[in-house]
XYZ file of C-alpha atoms in Angstrom:
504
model
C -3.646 38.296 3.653
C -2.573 38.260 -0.149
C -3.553 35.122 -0.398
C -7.289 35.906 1.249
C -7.559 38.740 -0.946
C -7.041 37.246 -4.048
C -9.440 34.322 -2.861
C -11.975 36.793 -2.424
C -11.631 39.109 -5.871
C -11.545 35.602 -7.655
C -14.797 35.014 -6.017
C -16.019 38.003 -6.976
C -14.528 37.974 -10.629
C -16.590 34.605 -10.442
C -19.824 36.380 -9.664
C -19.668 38.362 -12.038
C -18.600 36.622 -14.935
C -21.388 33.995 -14.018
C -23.945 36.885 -14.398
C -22.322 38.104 -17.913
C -22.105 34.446 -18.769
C -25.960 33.481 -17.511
C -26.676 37.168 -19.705
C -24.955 35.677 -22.667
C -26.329 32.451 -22.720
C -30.153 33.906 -21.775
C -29.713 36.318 -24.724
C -28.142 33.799 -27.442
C -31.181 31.024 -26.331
C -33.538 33.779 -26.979
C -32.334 34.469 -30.517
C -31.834 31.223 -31.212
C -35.012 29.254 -29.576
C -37.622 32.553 -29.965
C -36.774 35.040 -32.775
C -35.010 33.206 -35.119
C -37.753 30.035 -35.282
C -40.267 33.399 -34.942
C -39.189 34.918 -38.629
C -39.337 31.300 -39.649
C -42.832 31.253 -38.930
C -43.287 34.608 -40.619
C -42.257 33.418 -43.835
C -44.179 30.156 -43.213
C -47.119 32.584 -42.717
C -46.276 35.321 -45.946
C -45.931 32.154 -48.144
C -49.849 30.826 -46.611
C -51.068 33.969 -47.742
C -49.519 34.124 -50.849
C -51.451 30.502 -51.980
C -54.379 31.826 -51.008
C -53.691 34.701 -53.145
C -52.668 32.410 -56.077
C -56.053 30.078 -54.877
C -57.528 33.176 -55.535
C -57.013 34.510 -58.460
C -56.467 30.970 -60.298
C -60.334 30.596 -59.799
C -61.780 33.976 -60.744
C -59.891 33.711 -64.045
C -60.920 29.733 -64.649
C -63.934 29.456 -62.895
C -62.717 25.922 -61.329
C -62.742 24.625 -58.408
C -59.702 23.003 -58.116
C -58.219 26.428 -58.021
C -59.584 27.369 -55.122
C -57.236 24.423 -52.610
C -54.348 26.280 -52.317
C -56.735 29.159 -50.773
C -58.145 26.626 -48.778
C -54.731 24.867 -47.697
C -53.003 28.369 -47.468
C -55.918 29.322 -44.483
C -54.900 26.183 -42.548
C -51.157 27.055 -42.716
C -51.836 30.529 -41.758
C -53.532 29.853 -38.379
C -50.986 27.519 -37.518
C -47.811 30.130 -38.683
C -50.223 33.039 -36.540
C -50.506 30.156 -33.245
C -47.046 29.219 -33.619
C -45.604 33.320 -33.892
C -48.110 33.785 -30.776
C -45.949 31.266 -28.683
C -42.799 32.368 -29.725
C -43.300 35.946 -29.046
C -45.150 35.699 -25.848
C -42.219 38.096 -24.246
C -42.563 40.491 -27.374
C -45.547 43.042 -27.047
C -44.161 44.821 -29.843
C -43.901 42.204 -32.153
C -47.741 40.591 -30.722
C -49.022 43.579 -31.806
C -47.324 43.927 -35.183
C -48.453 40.227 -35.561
C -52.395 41.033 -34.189
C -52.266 43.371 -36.776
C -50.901 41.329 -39.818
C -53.470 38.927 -38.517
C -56.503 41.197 -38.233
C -55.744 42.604 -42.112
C -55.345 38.890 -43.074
C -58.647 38.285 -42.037
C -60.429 41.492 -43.338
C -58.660 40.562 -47.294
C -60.123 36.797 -46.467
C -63.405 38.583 -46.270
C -63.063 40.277 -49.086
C -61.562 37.041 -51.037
C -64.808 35.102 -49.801
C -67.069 37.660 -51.240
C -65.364 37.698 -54.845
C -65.850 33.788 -54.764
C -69.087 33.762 -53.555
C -70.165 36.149 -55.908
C -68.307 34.457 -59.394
C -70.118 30.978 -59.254
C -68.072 27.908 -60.874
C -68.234 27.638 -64.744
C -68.946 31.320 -65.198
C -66.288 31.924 -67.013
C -63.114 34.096 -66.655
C -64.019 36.947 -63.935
C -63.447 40.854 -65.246
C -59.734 42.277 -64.710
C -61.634 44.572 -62.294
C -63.069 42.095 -59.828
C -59.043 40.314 -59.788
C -57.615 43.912 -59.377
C -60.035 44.379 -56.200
C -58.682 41.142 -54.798
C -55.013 42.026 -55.034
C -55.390 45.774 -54.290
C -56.874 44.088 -50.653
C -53.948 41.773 -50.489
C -51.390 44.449 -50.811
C -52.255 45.807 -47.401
C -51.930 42.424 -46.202
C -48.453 42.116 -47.228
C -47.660 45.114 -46.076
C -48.132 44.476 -42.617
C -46.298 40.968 -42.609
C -43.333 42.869 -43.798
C -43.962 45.177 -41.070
C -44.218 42.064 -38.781
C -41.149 40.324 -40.303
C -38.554 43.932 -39.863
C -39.896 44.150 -36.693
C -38.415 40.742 -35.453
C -35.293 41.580 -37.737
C -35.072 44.747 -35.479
C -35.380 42.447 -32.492
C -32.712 40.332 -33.734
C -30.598 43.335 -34.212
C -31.256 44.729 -30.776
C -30.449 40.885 -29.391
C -26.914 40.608 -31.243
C -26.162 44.106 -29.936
C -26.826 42.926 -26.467
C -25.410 39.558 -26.708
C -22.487 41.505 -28.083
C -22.095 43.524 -25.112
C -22.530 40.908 -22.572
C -19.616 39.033 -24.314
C -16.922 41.909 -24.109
C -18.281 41.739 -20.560
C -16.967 38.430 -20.294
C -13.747 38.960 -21.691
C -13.647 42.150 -20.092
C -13.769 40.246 -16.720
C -11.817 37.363 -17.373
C -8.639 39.815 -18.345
C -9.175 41.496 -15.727
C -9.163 38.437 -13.562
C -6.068 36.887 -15.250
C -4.030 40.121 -15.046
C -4.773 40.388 -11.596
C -4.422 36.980 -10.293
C -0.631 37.295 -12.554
C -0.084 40.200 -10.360
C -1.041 38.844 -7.320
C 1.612 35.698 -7.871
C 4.413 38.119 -8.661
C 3.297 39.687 -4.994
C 3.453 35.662 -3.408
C 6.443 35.260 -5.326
C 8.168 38.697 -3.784
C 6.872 37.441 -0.195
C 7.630 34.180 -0.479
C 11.276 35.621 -1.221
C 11.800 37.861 1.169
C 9.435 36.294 4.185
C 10.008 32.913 4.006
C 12.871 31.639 1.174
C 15.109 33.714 3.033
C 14.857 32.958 6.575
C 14.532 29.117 5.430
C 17.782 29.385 3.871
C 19.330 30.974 6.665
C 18.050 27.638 8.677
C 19.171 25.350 6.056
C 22.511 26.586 6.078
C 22.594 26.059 9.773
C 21.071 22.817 10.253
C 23.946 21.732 7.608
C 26.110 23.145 9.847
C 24.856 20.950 12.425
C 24.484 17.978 10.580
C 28.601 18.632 9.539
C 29.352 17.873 13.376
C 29.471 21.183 15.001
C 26.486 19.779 17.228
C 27.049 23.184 19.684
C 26.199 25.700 16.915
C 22.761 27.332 18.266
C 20.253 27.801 15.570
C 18.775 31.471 15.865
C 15.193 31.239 13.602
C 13.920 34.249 11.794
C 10.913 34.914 9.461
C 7.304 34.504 9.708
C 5.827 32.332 13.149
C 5.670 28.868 11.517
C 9.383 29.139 10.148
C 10.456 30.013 13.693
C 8.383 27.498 15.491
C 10.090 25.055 13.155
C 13.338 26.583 13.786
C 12.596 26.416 17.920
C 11.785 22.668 16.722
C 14.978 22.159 14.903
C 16.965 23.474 17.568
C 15.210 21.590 20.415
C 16.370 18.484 18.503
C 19.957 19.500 18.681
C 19.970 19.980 22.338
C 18.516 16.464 22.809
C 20.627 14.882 20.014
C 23.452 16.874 22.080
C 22.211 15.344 24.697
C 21.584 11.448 23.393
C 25.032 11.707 22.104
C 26.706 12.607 25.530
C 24.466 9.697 26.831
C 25.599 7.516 23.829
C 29.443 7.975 25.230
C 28.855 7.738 28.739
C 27.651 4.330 27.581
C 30.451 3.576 25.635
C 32.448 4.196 27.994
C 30.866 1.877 30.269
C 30.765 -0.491 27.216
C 34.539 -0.218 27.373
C 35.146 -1.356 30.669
C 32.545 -3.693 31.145
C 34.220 -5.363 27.433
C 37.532 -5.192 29.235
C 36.133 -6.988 32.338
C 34.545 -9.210 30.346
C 37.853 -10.145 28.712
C 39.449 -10.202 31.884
C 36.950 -12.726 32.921
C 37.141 -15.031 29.550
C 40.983 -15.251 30.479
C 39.937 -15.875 33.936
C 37.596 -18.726 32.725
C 40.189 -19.743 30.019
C 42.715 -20.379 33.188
C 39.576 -22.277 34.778
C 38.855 -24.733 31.933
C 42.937 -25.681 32.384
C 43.188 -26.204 35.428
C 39.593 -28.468 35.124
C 41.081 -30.519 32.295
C 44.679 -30.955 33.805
C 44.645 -30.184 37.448
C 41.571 -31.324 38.491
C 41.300 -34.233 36.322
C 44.139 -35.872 37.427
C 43.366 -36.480 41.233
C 40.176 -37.974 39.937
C 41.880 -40.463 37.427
C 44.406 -41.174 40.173
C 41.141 -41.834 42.524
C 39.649 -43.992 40.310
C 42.783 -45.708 39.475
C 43.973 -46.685 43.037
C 40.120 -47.536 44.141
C 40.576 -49.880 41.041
C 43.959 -51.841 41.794
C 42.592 -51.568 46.005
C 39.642 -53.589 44.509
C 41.547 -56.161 42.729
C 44.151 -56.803 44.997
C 42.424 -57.147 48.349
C 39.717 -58.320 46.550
C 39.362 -62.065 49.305
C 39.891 -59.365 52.172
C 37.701 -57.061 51.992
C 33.699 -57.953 52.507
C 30.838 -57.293 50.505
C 29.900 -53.791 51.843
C 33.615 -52.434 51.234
C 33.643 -53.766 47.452
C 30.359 -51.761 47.166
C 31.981 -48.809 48.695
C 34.512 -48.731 46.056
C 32.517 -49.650 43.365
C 30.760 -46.610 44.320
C 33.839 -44.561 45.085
C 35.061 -45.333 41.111
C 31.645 -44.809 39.677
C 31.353 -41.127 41.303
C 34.925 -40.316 40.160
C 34.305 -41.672 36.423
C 31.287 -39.565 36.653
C 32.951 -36.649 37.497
C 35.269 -37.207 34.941
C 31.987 -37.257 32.357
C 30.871 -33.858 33.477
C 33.825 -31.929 33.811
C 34.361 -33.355 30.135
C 30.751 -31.905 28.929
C 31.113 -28.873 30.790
C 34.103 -27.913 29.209
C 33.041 -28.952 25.493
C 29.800 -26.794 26.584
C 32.392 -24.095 27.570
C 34.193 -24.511 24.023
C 31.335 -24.047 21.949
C 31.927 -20.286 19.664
C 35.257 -20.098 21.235
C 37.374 -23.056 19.851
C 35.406 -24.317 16.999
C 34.354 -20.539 15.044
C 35.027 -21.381 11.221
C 32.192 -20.743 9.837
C 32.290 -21.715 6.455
C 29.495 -23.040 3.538
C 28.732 -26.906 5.428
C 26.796 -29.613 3.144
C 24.652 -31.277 6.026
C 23.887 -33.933 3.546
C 27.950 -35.055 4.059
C 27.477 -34.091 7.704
C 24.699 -36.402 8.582
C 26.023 -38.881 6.894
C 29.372 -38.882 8.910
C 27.206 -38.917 12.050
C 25.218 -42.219 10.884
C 28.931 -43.904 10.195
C 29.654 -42.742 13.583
C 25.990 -44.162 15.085
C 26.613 -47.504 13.154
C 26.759 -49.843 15.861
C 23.671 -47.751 17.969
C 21.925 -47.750 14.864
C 22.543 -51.768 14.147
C 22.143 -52.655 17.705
C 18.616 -50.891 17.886
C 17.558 -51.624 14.516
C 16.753 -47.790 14.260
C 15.964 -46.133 10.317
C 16.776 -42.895 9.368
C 14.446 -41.408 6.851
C 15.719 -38.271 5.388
C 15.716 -36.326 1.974
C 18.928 -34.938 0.668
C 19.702 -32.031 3.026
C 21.428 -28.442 2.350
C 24.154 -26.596 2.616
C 24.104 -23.462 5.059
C 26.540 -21.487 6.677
C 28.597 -22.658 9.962
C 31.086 -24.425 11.718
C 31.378 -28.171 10.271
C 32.505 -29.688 13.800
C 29.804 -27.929 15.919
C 27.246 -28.787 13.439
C 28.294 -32.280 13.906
C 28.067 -32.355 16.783
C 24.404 -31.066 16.876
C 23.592 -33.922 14.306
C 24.968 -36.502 16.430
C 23.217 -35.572 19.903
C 19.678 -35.046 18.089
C 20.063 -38.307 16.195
C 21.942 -40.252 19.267
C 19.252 -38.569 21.453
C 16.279 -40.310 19.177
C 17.752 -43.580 19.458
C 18.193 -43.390 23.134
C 14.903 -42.715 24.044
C 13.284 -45.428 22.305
C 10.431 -47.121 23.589
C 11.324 -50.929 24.854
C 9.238 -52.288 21.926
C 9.725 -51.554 18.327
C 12.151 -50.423 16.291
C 12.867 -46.384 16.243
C 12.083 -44.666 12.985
C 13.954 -41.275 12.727
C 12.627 -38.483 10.512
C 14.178 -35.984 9.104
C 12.733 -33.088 7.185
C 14.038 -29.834 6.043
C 12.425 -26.859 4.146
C 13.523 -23.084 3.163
C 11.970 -19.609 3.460
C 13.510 -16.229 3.163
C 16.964 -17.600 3.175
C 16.555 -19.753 6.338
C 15.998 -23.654 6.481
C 14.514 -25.046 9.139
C 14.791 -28.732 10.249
C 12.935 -31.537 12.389
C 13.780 -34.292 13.643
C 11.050 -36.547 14.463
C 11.085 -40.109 16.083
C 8.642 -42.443 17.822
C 10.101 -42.881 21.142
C 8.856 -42.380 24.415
C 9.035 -38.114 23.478
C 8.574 -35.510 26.573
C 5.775 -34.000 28.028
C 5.012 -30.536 26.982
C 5.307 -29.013 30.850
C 9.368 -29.708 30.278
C 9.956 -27.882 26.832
C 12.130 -25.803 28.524
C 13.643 -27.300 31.525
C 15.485 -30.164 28.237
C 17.492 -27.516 27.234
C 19.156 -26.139 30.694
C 22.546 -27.938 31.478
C 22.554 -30.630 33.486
C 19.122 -31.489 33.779
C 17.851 -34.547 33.710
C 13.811 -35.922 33.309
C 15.096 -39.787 34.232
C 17.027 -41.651 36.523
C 20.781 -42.603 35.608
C 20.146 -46.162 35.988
C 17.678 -45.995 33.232
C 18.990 -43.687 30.764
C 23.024 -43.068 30.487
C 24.580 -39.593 30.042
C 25.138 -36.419 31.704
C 22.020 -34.365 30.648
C 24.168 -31.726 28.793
C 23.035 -33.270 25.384
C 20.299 -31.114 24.449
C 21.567 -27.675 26.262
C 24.889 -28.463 23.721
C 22.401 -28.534 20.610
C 20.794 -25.652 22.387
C 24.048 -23.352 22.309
C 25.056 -24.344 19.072
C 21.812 -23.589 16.972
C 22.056 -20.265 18.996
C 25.850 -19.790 17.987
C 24.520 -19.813 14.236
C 21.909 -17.276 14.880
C 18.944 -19.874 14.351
C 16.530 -21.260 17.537
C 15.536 -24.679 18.621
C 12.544 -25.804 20.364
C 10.339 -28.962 21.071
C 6.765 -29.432 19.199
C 4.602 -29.459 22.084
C 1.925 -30.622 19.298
C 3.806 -33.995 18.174
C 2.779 -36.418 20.515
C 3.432 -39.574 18.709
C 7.298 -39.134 20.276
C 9.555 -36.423 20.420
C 9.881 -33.679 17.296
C 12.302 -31.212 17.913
C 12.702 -28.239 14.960
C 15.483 -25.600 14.578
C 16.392 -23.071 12.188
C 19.955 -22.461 10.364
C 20.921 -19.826 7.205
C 21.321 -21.390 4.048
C 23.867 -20.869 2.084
C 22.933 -21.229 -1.267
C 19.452 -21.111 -3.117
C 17.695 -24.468 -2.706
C 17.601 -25.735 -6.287
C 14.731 -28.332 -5.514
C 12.250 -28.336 -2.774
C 13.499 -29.264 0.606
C 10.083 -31.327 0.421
C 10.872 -33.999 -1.983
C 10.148 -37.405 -1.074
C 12.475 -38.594 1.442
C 14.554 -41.321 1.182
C 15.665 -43.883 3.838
C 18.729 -43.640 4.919
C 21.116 -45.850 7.671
């Protein structure tokens, strides 16, 4: 409401100091665009009379001619003065009649002026001082009424201060009034802003900072105009739902709990497994394939054909066994007995890994071409081991013809490199981008490609171990290009990018 009624009386203040304003301005453009180029004229006009005054009596007292062009020039200037005064003082009836008549009694002493010419032809000689005190006797009456003319624009320049005058302490009179009362209307916000709304808000501060202390079952109680309490009903529906969330939040961590304490349970559990699978249940199977070994050599005349097969197959499955249950449980190990993580130079890595590929690498005829690689942040012996199955993995799948070429590229963004590694061997089709990572699975038979399958499910868990992700280019087609991601550990001093050199 305060704020309504002072919009309104500064609208009205507005009004009305346009109007005294629009007065002021109407009144000063009159006196200075009407009266003031009006006297102008006047004089303009008193001085044309007075030349053909002069014009005048110069030629009655010489006789010449020449005496007589300021009379004529002096007419001229005269009409134009009188046409001038008419335009200016179009909104003056006083003054157009003070004017008619200084014009009118012009033109009677012109008569008057033309006679005494007329009748003193040139060469005469010098007229009597009676016929030049005629002429001037007519012209004072002339004079006369352009003085009238010329006090009564003065008096309309008087009257026109006067008003302008007025309409200015109208002006000020209105914009004091305006100031004073739009001061007094901010000491009235300034009171109700105190006592309506500073107080009740302070009363809510003080208890949402009671709230936000901890005492989450303090109920806030707003006060004060209807938007403060609507915010307050606000405020304190969010503390019955952050109540709420937080009982939520502990039922949760209490489930948390146990299921972390299960899960620990069951990591001992598995721990116990992974024992008993490297001790226990190894050792029937080396014992299996140990006595179908010395069975084979030592009945070897007795027994036919199909029997040696049988045992060649019986050893075969139990050496196989003994191949899995050796991935599985380096699979298993992975984040739980190799977790130093640690600044690793890949460059030293990679190169440890092509020392331990030598004789893959010479027997193939396979090239590694690689720039010098990073250092990032992990576990030296898992990342090792990542390096050796992506690298053993591109000389493996080779095509029959050719020699593999291995490439190797690295680059950094945002504090993350990420890797390829590119060959030229017989790749995989994009339909089983997915199904090369899962344990165990194989896309060939045995017979024509050795290992257990668990090669690429090990790089798999170990990029994922260091936070990063792996994944096949499904657009590469020219082999196999598989790209992963790992945090660097220091700023790349020169671009991942540079030329690569061969390598192995």
């Amino acid at each position: 409401m305060v704020l309504s009624a002072m919009v309104l009386l500064v609208l009205a203040g507005v009004v009305v100091g346009a109007q005294a304003l629009s007065r002021t301005a109407t009144v000063s453009n009159h006196l200075s665009d009407r009266i003031s180029p009006a006297r102008t004229a006047v004089v303009e006009f008193r001085a044309a009379l007075a030349d053909q005054e002069t014009g005048v009596r110069g030629y009655l007292l010489s006789s010449q001619r020449q005496f007589l062009e300021p009379y004529t020039r002096g007419i001229g200037e005269a009409r134009a003065a009188v046409s001038r005064m008419r335009a200016l003082l179009s909104d003056e009836p006083g003054a157009l009649a003070a004017l008619t008549a200084a014009e009118q009694e012009a033109g009677r002493w012109r008569a008057v002026a033309d006679r005494l010419i007329a009748g003193h032809p040139a060469g005469a000689g010098p007229a009597s001082m009676a016929v030049v005190l005629r002429g001037q006797d007519a012209f004072t009456t002339v004079r006369s009424r352009v003085i009238a003319l010329d006090e009564r624009l003065a008096e309309i320049r008087r009257d026109g201060r006067a008003d302008l005058d007025r309409s200015r302490r109208v002006r000020d009179g209105v914009f004091l009034f305006l100031a004073a009362v739009l001061l007094a209307f901010i000491v009235v916000i300034a009171v109700l802003l105190r006592l309506a709304v500073l107080r009740p808000l302070s009363r809510l501060s003080a208890a949402v900072r009671r709230v936000a202390g901890g005492d989450f079952e303090h109920r806030l109680t707003p006060h004060g105009p209807a938007d403060l309490a609507r915010l307050g009903h606000d405020v304190e529906a969010m503390r019955r739902r952050l109540v709420d969330g937080l009982a939520a939040s502990q039922q949760a961590r209490d489930q948390l709990e146990q299921q972390r304490r299960e899960l620990e349970r069951s990591n001992a559990d598995l721990e116990q497994f992974a024992y008993v699978a490297s001790h226990d249940l190894q050792e029937p199977l080396r014992k299996v394939a140990s006595f179908c070994q010395l069975l084979q050599r030592r009945y070897a005349g007795a027994l036919d054909e199909r029997a040696q097969q049988y045992i060649s197959f019986a050893v075969e499955g139990a050496t196989r066994m003994q191949s899995l249950i050796n991935d599985l449980l380096g699979f298993s190990r992975i984040g739980r007995v190799h977790n130093a993580t640690q600044p690793v130079d890949l460059d030293l890595v990679v190169a440890q890994v092509e020392d331990g590929l030598a004789l893959a690498i010479a027997e193939s005829g396979a090239r590694i071409v690689r720039p010098a690689l990073p250092t990032v942040h992990g576990d030296a012996t898992l990342l090792t081991m990542l390096w050796q199955n992506l690298i053993g993995n591109a000389i493996k799948f080779r095509r029959p013809q050719g020699e593999p070429v291995i490439h190797i590229t690295a680059a950094q963004a945002d504090g993350v490199w990420t890797f390829a590694v590119q060959d030229n061997g017989i790749g995989v089709d994009p339909e089983f981008a997915g199904k090369i990572f899962v344990i165990f699975q194989r896309l060939h038979p045995r017979d024509s490609y050795p290992g257990t399958g668990i090669g690429l499910a090990v790089c798999k868990k170990i990029v994922e171990y260091h936070g990063g992700h792996i994944a096949l280019d499904p657009a590469y087609r020219e082999g196999a290009r598989l790209t992963f991601t790992l945090a660097a550990a220091v700023p790349a001093a020169v671009p991942a990018e540079d030329a690569p050199a061969p390598a192995g």
